[in-house]
CSV table of C-alpha atoms in Angstrom, one decimal:
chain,number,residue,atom,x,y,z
A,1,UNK,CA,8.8,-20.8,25.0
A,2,UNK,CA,9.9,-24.2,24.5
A,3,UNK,CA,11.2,-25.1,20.6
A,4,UNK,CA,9.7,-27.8,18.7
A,5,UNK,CA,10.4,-31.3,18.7
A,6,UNK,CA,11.5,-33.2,16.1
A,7,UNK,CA,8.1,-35.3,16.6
A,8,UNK,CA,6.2,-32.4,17.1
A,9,UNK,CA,7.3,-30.5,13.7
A,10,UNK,CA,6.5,-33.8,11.9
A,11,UNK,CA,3.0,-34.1,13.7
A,12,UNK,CA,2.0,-30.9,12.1
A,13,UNK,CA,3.0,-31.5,8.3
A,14,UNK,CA,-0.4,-33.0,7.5
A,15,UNK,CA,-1.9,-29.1,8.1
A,16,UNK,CA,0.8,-27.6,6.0
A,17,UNK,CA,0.2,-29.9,3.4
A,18,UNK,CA,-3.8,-29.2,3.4
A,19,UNK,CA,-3.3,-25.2,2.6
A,20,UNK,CA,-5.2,-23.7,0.1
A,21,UNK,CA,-3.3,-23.8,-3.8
A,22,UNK,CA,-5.6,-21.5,-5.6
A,23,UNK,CA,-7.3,-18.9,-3.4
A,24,UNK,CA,-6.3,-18.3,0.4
A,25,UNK,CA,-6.0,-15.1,2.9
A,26,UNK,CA,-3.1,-13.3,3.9
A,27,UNK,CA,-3.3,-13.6,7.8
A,28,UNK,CA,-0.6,-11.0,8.7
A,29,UNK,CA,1.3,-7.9,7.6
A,30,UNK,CA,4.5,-7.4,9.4
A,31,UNK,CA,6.9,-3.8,8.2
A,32,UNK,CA,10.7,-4.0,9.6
A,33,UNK,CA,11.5,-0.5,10.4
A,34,UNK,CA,15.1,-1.6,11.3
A,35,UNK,CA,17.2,-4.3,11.9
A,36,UNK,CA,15.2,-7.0,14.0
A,37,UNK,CA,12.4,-4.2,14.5
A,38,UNK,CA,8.8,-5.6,14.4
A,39,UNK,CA,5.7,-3.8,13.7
A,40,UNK,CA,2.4,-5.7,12.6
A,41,UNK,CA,0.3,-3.4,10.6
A,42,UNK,CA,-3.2,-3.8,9.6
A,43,UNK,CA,-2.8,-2.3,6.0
A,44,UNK,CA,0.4,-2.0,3.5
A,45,UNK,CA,1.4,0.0,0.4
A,46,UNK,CA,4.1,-2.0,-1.5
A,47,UNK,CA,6.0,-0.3,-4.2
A,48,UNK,CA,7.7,-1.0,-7.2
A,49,UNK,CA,11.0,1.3,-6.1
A,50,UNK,CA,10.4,0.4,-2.1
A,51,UNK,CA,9.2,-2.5,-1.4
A,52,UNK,CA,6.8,-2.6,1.5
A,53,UNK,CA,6.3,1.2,2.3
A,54,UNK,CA,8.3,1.5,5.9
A,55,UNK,CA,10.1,-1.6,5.5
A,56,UNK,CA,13.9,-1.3,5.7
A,57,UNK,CA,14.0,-4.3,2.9
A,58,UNK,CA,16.2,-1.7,0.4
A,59,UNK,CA,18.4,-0.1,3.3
A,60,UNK,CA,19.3,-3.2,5.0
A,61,UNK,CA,20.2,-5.3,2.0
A,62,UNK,CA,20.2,-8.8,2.5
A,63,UNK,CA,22.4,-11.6,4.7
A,64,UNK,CA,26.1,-10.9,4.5
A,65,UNK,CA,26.2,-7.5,3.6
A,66,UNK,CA,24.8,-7.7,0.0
A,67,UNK,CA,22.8,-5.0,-2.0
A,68,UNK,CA,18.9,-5.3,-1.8
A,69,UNK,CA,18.0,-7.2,-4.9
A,70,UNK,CA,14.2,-6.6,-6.3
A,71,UNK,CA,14.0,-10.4,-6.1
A,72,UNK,CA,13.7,-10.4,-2.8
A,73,UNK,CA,11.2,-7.3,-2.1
A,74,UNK,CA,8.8,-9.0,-0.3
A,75,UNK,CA,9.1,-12.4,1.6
A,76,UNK,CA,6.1,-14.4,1.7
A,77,UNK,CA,5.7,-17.3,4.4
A,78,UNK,CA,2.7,-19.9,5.1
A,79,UNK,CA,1.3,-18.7,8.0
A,80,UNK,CA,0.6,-22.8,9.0
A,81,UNK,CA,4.5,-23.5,8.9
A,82,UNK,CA,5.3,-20.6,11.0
A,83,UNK,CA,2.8,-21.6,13.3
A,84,UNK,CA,3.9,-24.5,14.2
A,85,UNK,CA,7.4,-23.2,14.9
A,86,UNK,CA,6.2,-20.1,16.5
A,87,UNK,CA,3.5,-22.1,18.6
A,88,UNK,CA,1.7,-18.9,19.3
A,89,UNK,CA,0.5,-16.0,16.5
A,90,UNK,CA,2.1,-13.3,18.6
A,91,UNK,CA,5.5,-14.8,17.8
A,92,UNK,CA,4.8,-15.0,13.9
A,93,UNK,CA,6.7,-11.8,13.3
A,94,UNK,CA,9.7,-12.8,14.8
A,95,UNK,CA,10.3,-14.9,11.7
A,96,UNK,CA,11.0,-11.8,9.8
A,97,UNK,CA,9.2,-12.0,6.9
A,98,UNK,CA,6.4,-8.8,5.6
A,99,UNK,CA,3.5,-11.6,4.5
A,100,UNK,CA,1.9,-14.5,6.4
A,101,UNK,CA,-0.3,-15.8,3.7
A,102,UNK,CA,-2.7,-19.4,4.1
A,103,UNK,CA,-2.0,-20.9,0.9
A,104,UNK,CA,0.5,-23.4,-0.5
A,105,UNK,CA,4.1,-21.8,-1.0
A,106,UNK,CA,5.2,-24.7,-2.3
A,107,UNK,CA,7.8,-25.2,-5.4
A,108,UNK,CA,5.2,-27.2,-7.0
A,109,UNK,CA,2.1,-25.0,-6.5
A,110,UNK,CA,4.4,-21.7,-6.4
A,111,UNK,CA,6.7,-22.1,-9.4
A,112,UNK,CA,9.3,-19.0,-9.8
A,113,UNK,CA,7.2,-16.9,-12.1
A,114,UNK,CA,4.1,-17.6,-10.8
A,115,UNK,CA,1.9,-14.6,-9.9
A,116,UNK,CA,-0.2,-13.9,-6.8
A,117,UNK,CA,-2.8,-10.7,-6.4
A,118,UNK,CA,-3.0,-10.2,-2.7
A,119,UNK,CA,-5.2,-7.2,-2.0
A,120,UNK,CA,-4.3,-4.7,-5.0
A,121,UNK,CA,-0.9,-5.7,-5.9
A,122,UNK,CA,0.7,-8.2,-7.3
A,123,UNK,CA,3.6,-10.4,-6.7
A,124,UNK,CA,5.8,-12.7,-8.7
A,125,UNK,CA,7.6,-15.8,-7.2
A,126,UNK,CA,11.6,-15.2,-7.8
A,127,UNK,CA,14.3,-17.6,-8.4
A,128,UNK,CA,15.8,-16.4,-5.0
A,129,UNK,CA,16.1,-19.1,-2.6
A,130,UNK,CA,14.8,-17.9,1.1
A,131,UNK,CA,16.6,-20.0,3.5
A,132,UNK,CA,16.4,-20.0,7.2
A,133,UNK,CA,19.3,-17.8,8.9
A,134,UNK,CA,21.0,-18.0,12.9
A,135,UNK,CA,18.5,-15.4,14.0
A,136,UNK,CA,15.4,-17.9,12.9
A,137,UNK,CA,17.0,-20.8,14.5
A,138,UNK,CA,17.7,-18.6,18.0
A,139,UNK,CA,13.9,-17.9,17.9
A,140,UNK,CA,12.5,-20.9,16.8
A,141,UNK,CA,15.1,-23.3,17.5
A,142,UNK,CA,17.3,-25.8,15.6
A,143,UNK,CA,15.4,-28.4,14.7
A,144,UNK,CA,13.0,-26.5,13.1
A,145,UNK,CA,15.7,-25.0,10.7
A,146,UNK,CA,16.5,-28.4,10.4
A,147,UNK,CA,13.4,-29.7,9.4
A,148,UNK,CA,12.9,-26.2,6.8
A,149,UNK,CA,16.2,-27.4,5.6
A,150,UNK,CA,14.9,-31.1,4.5
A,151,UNK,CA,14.5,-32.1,0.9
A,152,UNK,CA,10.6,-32.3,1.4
A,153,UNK,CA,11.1,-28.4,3.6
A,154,UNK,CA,12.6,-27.0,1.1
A,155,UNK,CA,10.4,-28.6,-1.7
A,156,UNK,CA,7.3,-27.0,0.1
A,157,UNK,CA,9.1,-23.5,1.2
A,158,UNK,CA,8.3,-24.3,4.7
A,159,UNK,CA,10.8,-21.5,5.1
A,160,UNK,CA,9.1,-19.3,2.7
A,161,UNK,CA,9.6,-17.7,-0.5
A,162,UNK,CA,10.9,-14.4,-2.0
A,163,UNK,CA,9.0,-12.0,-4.8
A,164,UNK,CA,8.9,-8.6,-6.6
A,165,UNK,CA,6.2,-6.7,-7.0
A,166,UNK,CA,5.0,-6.2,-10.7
A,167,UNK,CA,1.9,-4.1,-9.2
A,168,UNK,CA,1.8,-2.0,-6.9
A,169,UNK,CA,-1.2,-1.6,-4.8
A,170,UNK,CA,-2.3,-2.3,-0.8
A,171,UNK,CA,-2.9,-5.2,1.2
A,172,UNK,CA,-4.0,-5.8,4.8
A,173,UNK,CA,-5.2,-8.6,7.0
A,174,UNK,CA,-7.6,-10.5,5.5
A,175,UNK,CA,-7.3,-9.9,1.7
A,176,UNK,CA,-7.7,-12.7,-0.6
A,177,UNK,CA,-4.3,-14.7,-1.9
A,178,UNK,CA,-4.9,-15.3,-5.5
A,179,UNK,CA,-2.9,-17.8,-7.4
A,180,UNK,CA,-3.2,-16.2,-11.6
């Protein structure tokens, strides 16, 4: 598939921008069994120790050989943004996140230490920066780690946001993304 223009990722702003701020869905559930492994999964456990149940999130660690840290548990992307980089759904999970929510995930509506109930659980928004990496701009191309990288991309988390879990519980496809 063909990346995204410039023109193209700028064109589509105006429907990131109109996500929900208060209530919204989450519209996928994807568990990393292993490094660059893939599986979408209709329903989750996440846990306070492990993370997404299945996910390698506490064996891998995170970029440059670094512990796991609890403030990174569970990424959390707007399924809108990834859209329009992915330009079809099947190729949402290559982004590498667990939780493709429709609702604002931006700084403003998304502080760190705000709280979202998505099925049973609960997350809280961490301090932890989630940035775009070489594997995201091999799959969706340059210009659209470019345009994640922006002041306003990083102002809105086009590239997504990190959280613990404070509750454990289950989520799956569908459930209800409630800002608290």
């Amino acid at each position: 598939m063909a990346h995204r223009t410039p023109e193209e990722l700028e064109a589509g702003l105006g429907r990131i921008l109109a996500a929900p701020k208060v209530v919204g869905a989450l519209e996928l559930v994807v568990r990393r069994p292993a490094v660059d492994g893939r599986e979408v999964v209709d329903r989750a456990e996440l846990d306070l120790e492990h993370g997404l149940v299945g996910d390698d999130w506490e064996r891998r660690g995170r970029s440059g050989g670094r512990p796991a840290s609890t403030e990174a548990q569970i990424t959390v992307t707007s399924a809108r943004a990834i859209d329009l980089v992915a330009g079809t759904r099947d190729r949402w999970a290559l982004a590498g996140d667990q939780l493709y929510v429709d609702f604002d995930v931006s700084q403003e509506n998304l502080p760190a230490g705000t709280r979202l109930a998505v099925g049973t659980a609960v997350l809280e928004v961490s301090e932890a920066p989630h940035t775009g990496c070489k594997k995201f701009a091999a799959r969706f191309g340059l210009e659209a780690i470019r345009f994640f990288s922006t002041d306003e991309g990083l102002a809105l988390n086009l590239r997504g946001i990190n959280t613990r879990i404070v509750e454990p519980g289950a989520v799956r496809a569908g459930d209800a993304v409630r800002k608290l």
